[in-house]
PDB file of C-alpha atoms in Angstrom:
ATOM      1  CA  MET A   1     131.425 121.947 118.254  1.00  0.00           C
ATOM      2  CA  ASN A   2     133.582 119.402 120.060  1.00  0.00           C
ATOM      3  CA  ILE A   3     133.804 115.706 119.141  1.00  0.00           C
ATOM      4  CA  LYS A   4     131.464 114.648 121.977  1.00  0.00           C
ATOM      5  CA  ASP A   5     128.734 117.013 120.723  1.00  0.00           C
ATOM      6  CA  GLN A   6     129.299 115.837 117.145  1.00  0.00           C
ATOM      7  CA  ASN A   7     128.835 112.212 118.190  1.00  0.00           C
ATOM      8  CA  LYS A   8     125.702 113.094 120.134  1.00  0.00           C
ATOM      9  CA  ASP A   9     124.358 115.022 117.147  1.00  0.00           C
ATOM     10  CA  PHE A  10     125.067 112.044 114.867  1.00  0.00           C
ATOM     11  CA  GLU A  11     123.324 109.681 117.291  1.00  0.00           C
ATOM     12  CA  THR A  12     120.297 111.957 117.445  1.00  0.00           C
ATOM     13  CA  ARG A  13     120.100 112.237 113.676  1.00  0.00           C
ATOM     14  CA  SER A  14     120.643 108.541 113.060  1.00  0.00           C
ATOM     15  CA  LEU A  15     117.771 107.605 115.379  1.00  0.00           C
ATOM     16  CA  ASP A  16     115.552 110.568 114.592  1.00  0.00           C
ATOM     17  CA  THR A  17     115.604 110.938 110.835  1.00  0.00           C
ATOM     18  CA  VAL A  18     116.660 107.633 109.359  1.00  0.00           C
ATOM     19  CA  CYS A  19     114.368 104.644 109.294  1.00  0.00           C
ATOM     20  CA  ILE A  20     115.820 101.746 111.233  1.00  0.00           C
ATOM     21  CA  ASN A  21     114.793  98.495 109.601  1.00  0.00           C
ATOM     22  CA  GLU A  22     116.772  95.524 110.711  1.00  0.00           C
ATOM     23  CA  SER A  23     114.698  92.993 108.795  1.00  0.00           C
ATOM     24  CA  ARG A  24     116.693  90.771 106.505  1.00  0.00           C
ATOM     25  CA  LEU A  25     113.670  89.108 104.935  1.00  0.00           C
ATOM     26  CA  GLU A  26     113.385  89.104 101.168  1.00  0.00           C
ATOM     27  CA  HIS A  27     110.131  88.381  99.416  1.00  0.00           C
ATOM     28  CA  LYS A  28     108.951  87.953  95.870  1.00  0.00           C
ATOM     29  CA  TRP A  29     107.357  90.983  94.214  1.00  0.00           C
ATOM     30  CA  TYR A  30     103.797  89.707  94.645  1.00  0.00           C
ATOM     31  CA  HIS A  31     104.130  89.827  98.437  1.00  0.00           C
ATOM     32  CA  ASN A  32     103.709  93.593  98.011  1.00  0.00           C
ATOM     33  CA  LEU A  33     100.158  93.087  96.742  1.00  0.00           C
ATOM     34  CA  LYS A  34      98.980  92.844 100.362  1.00  0.00           C
ATOM     35  CA  TYR A  35     100.177  96.426 100.873  1.00  0.00           C
ATOM     36  CA  LEU A  36      98.277  97.517  97.786  1.00  0.00           C
ATOM     37  CA  VAL A  37      95.073  95.943  99.131  1.00  0.00           C
ATOM     38  CA  ILE A  38      95.561  97.471 102.595  1.00  0.00           C
ATOM     39  CA  GLY A  39      96.314 100.846 100.969  1.00  0.00           C
ATOM     40  CA  ILE A  40      93.121 100.707  98.934  1.00  0.00           C
ATOM     41  CA  LEU A  41      91.083  99.780 102.028  1.00  0.00           C
ATOM     42  CA  PHE A  42      92.797 102.557 103.993  1.00  0.00           C
ATOM     43  CA  GLY A  43      91.913 105.019 101.209  1.00  0.00           C
ATOM     44  CA  ILE A  44      88.269 103.935 101.311  1.00  0.00           C
ATOM     45  CA  VAL A  45      88.211 104.526 105.078  1.00  0.00           C
ATOM     46  CA  PHE A  46      89.750 107.986 104.531  1.00  0.00           C
ATOM     47  CA  ILE A  47      87.064 108.812 101.971  1.00  0.00           C
ATOM     48  CA  LYS A  48      84.156 107.529 104.071  1.00  0.00           C
ATOM     49  CA  ALA A  49      85.415 109.324 107.194  1.00  0.00           C
ATOM     50  CA  GLU A  50      85.822 112.549 105.165  1.00  0.00           C
ATOM     51  CA  ILE A  51      89.469 112.785 106.217  1.00  0.00           C
ATOM     52  CA  ILE A  52      90.473 113.768 102.690  1.00  0.00           C
ATOM     53  CA  SER A  53      87.903 116.551 102.422  1.00  0.00           C
ATOM     54  CA  TRP A  54      89.519 119.930 101.865  1.00  0.00           C
ATOM     55  CA  TYR A  55      86.528 121.490 103.624  1.00  0.00           C
ATOM     56  CA  ARG A  56      86.984 119.295 106.720  1.00  0.00           C
ATOM     57  CA  ILE A  57      90.667 120.206 106.868  1.00  0.00           C
ATOM     58  CA  GLN A  58      89.871 123.911 106.560  1.00  0.00           C
ATOM     59  CA  GLU A  59      87.262 123.567 109.323  1.00  0.00           C
ATOM     60  CA  MET A  60      89.942 122.061 111.538  1.00  0.00           C
ATOM     61  CA  PHE A  61      92.454 124.845 110.929  1.00  0.00           C
ATOM     62  CA  ARG A  62      89.752 127.467 111.544  1.00  0.00           C
ATOM     63  CA  PHE A  63      88.625 125.703 114.755  1.00  0.00           C
ATOM     64  CA  GLN A  64      85.094 125.393 113.337  1.00  0.00           C
ATOM     65  CA  SER A  65      84.656 121.647 113.775  1.00  0.00           C
ATOM     66  CA  PHE A  66      85.816 118.871 116.088  1.00  0.00           C
ATOM     67  CA  HIS A  67      85.646 116.196 113.345  1.00  0.00           C
ATOM     68  CA  MET A  68      89.328 116.098 112.375  1.00  0.00           C
ATOM     69  CA  TYR A  69      90.529 116.549 115.955  1.00  0.00           C
ATOM     70  CA  GLY A  70      88.380 113.551 116.891  1.00  0.00           C
ATOM     71  CA  VAL A  71      89.884 111.445 114.105  1.00  0.00           C
ATOM     72  CA  ILE A  72      93.452 112.456 114.983  1.00  0.00           C
ATOM     73  CA  GLY A  73      92.802 112.005 118.710  1.00  0.00           C
ATOM     74  CA  SER A  74      91.328 108.538 118.236  1.00  0.00           C
ATOM     75  CA  ALA A  75      94.344 107.572 116.100  1.00  0.00           C
ATOM     76  CA  VAL A  76      96.676 108.738 118.883  1.00  0.00           C
ATOM     77  CA  VAL A  77      94.733 106.704 121.463  1.00  0.00           C
ATOM     78  CA  VAL A  78      94.797 103.593 119.249  1.00  0.00           C
ATOM     79  CA  GLY A  79      98.551 104.100 118.732  1.00  0.00           C
ATOM     80  CA  ILE A  80      99.213 104.440 122.468  1.00  0.00           C
ATOM     81  CA  ILE A  81      97.220 101.303 123.248  1.00  0.00           C
ATOM     82  CA  SER A  82      98.910  99.390 120.404  1.00  0.00           C
ATOM     83  CA  VAL A  83     102.432 100.299 121.535  1.00  0.00           C
ATOM     84  CA  PHE A  84     101.531  99.412 125.134  1.00  0.00           C
ATOM     85  CA  LEU A  85     100.212  95.986 124.062  1.00  0.00           C
ATOM     86  CA  ILE A  86     103.203  95.308 121.780  1.00  0.00           C
ATOM     87  CA  LYS A  87     105.607  96.058 124.642  1.00  0.00           C
ATOM     88  CA  LYS A  88     103.592  94.271 127.338  1.00  0.00           C
ATOM     89  CA  PHE A  89     103.046  91.029 125.415  1.00  0.00           C
ATOM     90  CA  ASN A  90     106.281  91.177 123.379  1.00  0.00           C
ATOM     91  CA  ILE A  91     104.278  90.883 120.159  1.00  0.00           C
ATOM     92  CA  LYS A  92     106.290  90.036 117.060  1.00  0.00           C
ATOM     93  CA  THR A  93     105.706  90.771 113.367  1.00  0.00           C
ATOM     94  CA  ILE A  94     103.756  88.298 111.254  1.00  0.00           C
ATOM     95  CA  TYR A  95     107.143  86.870 110.250  1.00  0.00           C
ATOM     96  CA  GLY A  96     108.228  86.371 113.864  1.00  0.00           C
ATOM     97  CA  GLU A  97     110.637  89.315 114.059  1.00  0.00           C
ATOM     98  CA  LYS A  98     110.966  91.321 117.282  1.00  0.00           C
ATOM     99  CA  ILE A  99     109.463  94.819 117.237  1.00  0.00           C
ATOM    100  CA  GLU A 100     111.863  97.360 118.735  1.00  0.00           C
ATOM    101  CA  PHE A 101     111.149 100.883 119.922  1.00  0.00           C
ATOM    102  CA  HIS A 102     114.016 103.371 120.137  1.00  0.00           C
ATOM    103  CA  ASP A 103     114.060 106.330 122.505  1.00  0.00           C
ATOM    104  CA  LYS A 104     114.016 109.704 120.823  1.00  0.00           C
ATOM    105  CA  THR A 105     115.239 113.017 122.151  1.00  0.00           C
ATOM    106  CA  PHE A 106     113.490 116.315 121.478  1.00  0.00           C
ATOM    107  CA  ASN A 107     115.224 118.910 119.324  1.00  0.00           C
ATOM    108  CA  LYS A 108     114.205 122.310 117.953  1.00  0.00           C
ATOM    109  CA  GLY A 109     114.188 121.067 114.361  1.00  0.00           C
ATOM    110  CA  GLN A 110     110.951 119.234 115.191  1.00  0.00           C
ATOM    111  CA  ILE A 111     109.275 122.581 115.903  1.00  0.00           C
ATOM    112  CA  TYR A 112     110.417 124.042 112.573  1.00  0.00           C
ATOM    113  CA  GLY A 113     109.439 120.900 110.702  1.00  0.00           C
ATOM    114  CA  GLY A 114     106.031 120.794 112.390  1.00  0.00           C
ATOM    115  CA  LEU A 115     105.339 124.422 111.529  1.00  0.00           C
ATOM    116  CA  ILE A 116     106.332 123.919 107.881  1.00  0.00           C
ATOM    117  CA  PHE A 117     104.283 120.707 107.698  1.00  0.00           C
ATOM    118  CA  GLY A 118     101.226 122.384 109.265  1.00  0.00           C
ATOM    119  CA  LEU A 119     101.503 125.404 106.994  1.00  0.00           C
ATOM    120  CA  GLY A 120     101.653 123.186 103.918  1.00  0.00           C
ATOM    121  CA  TRP A 121      98.737 121.128 105.210  1.00  0.00           C
ATOM    122  CA  ALA A 122      96.634 124.247 105.828  1.00  0.00           C
ATOM    123  CA  ILE A 123      97.410 125.761 102.419  1.00  0.00           C
ATOM    124  CA  THR A 124      96.930 122.637 100.308  1.00  0.00           C
ATOM    125  CA  GLY A 125      94.284 120.866 102.372  1.00  0.00           C
ATOM    126  CA  ALA A 126      96.315 117.684 102.233  1.00  0.00           C
ATOM    127  CA  CYS A 127      98.780 115.827 104.381  1.00  0.00           C
ATOM    128  CA  PRO A 128     100.890 113.049 102.826  1.00  0.00           C
ATOM    129  CA  GLY A 129      98.678 110.164 103.992  1.00  0.00           C
ATOM    130  CA  PRO A 130      95.495 111.070 102.112  1.00  0.00           C
ATOM    131  CA  LEU A 131      97.193 112.496  99.003  1.00  0.00           C
ATOM    132  CA  PHE A 132      96.789 109.284  97.039  1.00  0.00           C
ATOM    133  CA  ALA A 133      93.168 108.884  98.141  1.00  0.00           C
ATOM    134  CA  GLN A 134      92.466 112.464  97.049  1.00  0.00           C
ATOM    135  CA  ILE A 135      94.032 111.796  93.657  1.00  0.00           C
ATOM    136  CA  GLY A 136      92.082 108.526  93.449  1.00  0.00           C
ATOM    137  CA  THR A 137      88.785 110.360  93.989  1.00  0.00           C
ATOM    138  CA  GLY A 138      89.497 112.573  90.997  1.00  0.00           C
ATOM    139  CA  ALA A 139      91.044 115.585  92.711  1.00  0.00           C
ATOM    140  CA  THR A 140      93.853 115.533  90.161  1.00  0.00           C
ATOM    141  CA  VAL A 141      95.082 118.966  91.278  1.00  0.00           C
ATOM    142  CA  MET A 142      96.583 117.064  94.235  1.00  0.00           C
ATOM    143  CA  ILE A 143      99.171 115.667  91.818  1.00  0.00           C
ATOM    144  CA  VAL A 144     100.833 119.087  92.124  1.00  0.00           C
ATOM    145  CA  THR A 145     100.866 118.741  95.925  1.00  0.00           C
ATOM    146  CA  LEU A 146     102.259 115.203  95.636  1.00  0.00           C
ATOM    147  CA  PHE A 147     104.964 116.404  93.255  1.00  0.00           C
ATOM    148  CA  PHE A 148     106.072 119.155  95.639  1.00  0.00           C
ATOM    149  CA  ALA A 149     105.922 116.786  98.624  1.00  0.00           C
ATOM    150  CA  ILE A 150     108.395 114.589  96.747  1.00  0.00           C
ATOM    151  CA  VAL A 151     110.521 117.621  95.831  1.00  0.00           C
ATOM    152  CA  GLY A 152     110.504 118.765  99.468  1.00  0.00           C
ATOM    153  CA  THR A 153     111.599 115.325 100.623  1.00  0.00           C
ATOM    154  CA  TRP A 154     114.416 115.329  98.078  1.00  0.00           C
ATOM    155  CA  VAL A 155     115.525 118.832  99.115  1.00  0.00           C
ATOM    156  CA  TYR A 156     115.559 117.778 102.765  1.00  0.00           C
ATOM    157  CA  GLY A 157     117.647 114.704 101.922  1.00  0.00           C
ATOM    158  CA  TYR A 158     120.047 116.812  99.881  1.00  0.00           C
ATOM    159  CA  PHE A 159     120.596 119.402 102.649  1.00  0.00           C
ATOM    160  CA  ARG A 160     120.134 117.034 105.621  1.00  0.00           C
ATOM    161  CA  ASP A 161     123.769 117.112 106.729  1.00  0.00           C
ATOM    162  CA  LYS A 162     123.790 120.920 106.750  1.00  0.00           C
ATOM    163  CA  LEU A 163     120.551 121.346 108.745  1.00  0.00           C
ATOM    164  CA  PRO A 164     120.298 121.672 112.535  1.00  0.00           C
ATOM    165  CA  HIS A 165     119.052 118.494 114.158  1.00  0.00           C
TER     166      HIS A 165
END
């Protein structure tokens, strides 16, 4: 691989796999309580919408029900509209910081990652978002899934430089 390709690969990885957070704001610890409250409310919505139901997830992967596809589709539509409005009206964060969107390029690692993610989701009946809500409802077996999600993230971070991006 020549130096030009190496630089391009680095640029792709730096924008694709590393969170870019340019905020320099520092807050006291209790400012994080708002995230706890929002997380709890988000978990309640997940429970009421049956998004955390193992049966609903299995129905989706067996193409037996539209429920989960409707939820995911509506989230995509809300996201598209939100990004459009943020760009159109130059909306800033609640602290007045500019919201920036960075272009991303497609690479084959996204296919592999998506397949692994989907396989894990189908087997366990859980994606990372609802894991905490599932544990909170008493499905303590999901602690095993959470543990291995953390292990998988660590393994990816450990081997990141050696993986194709």
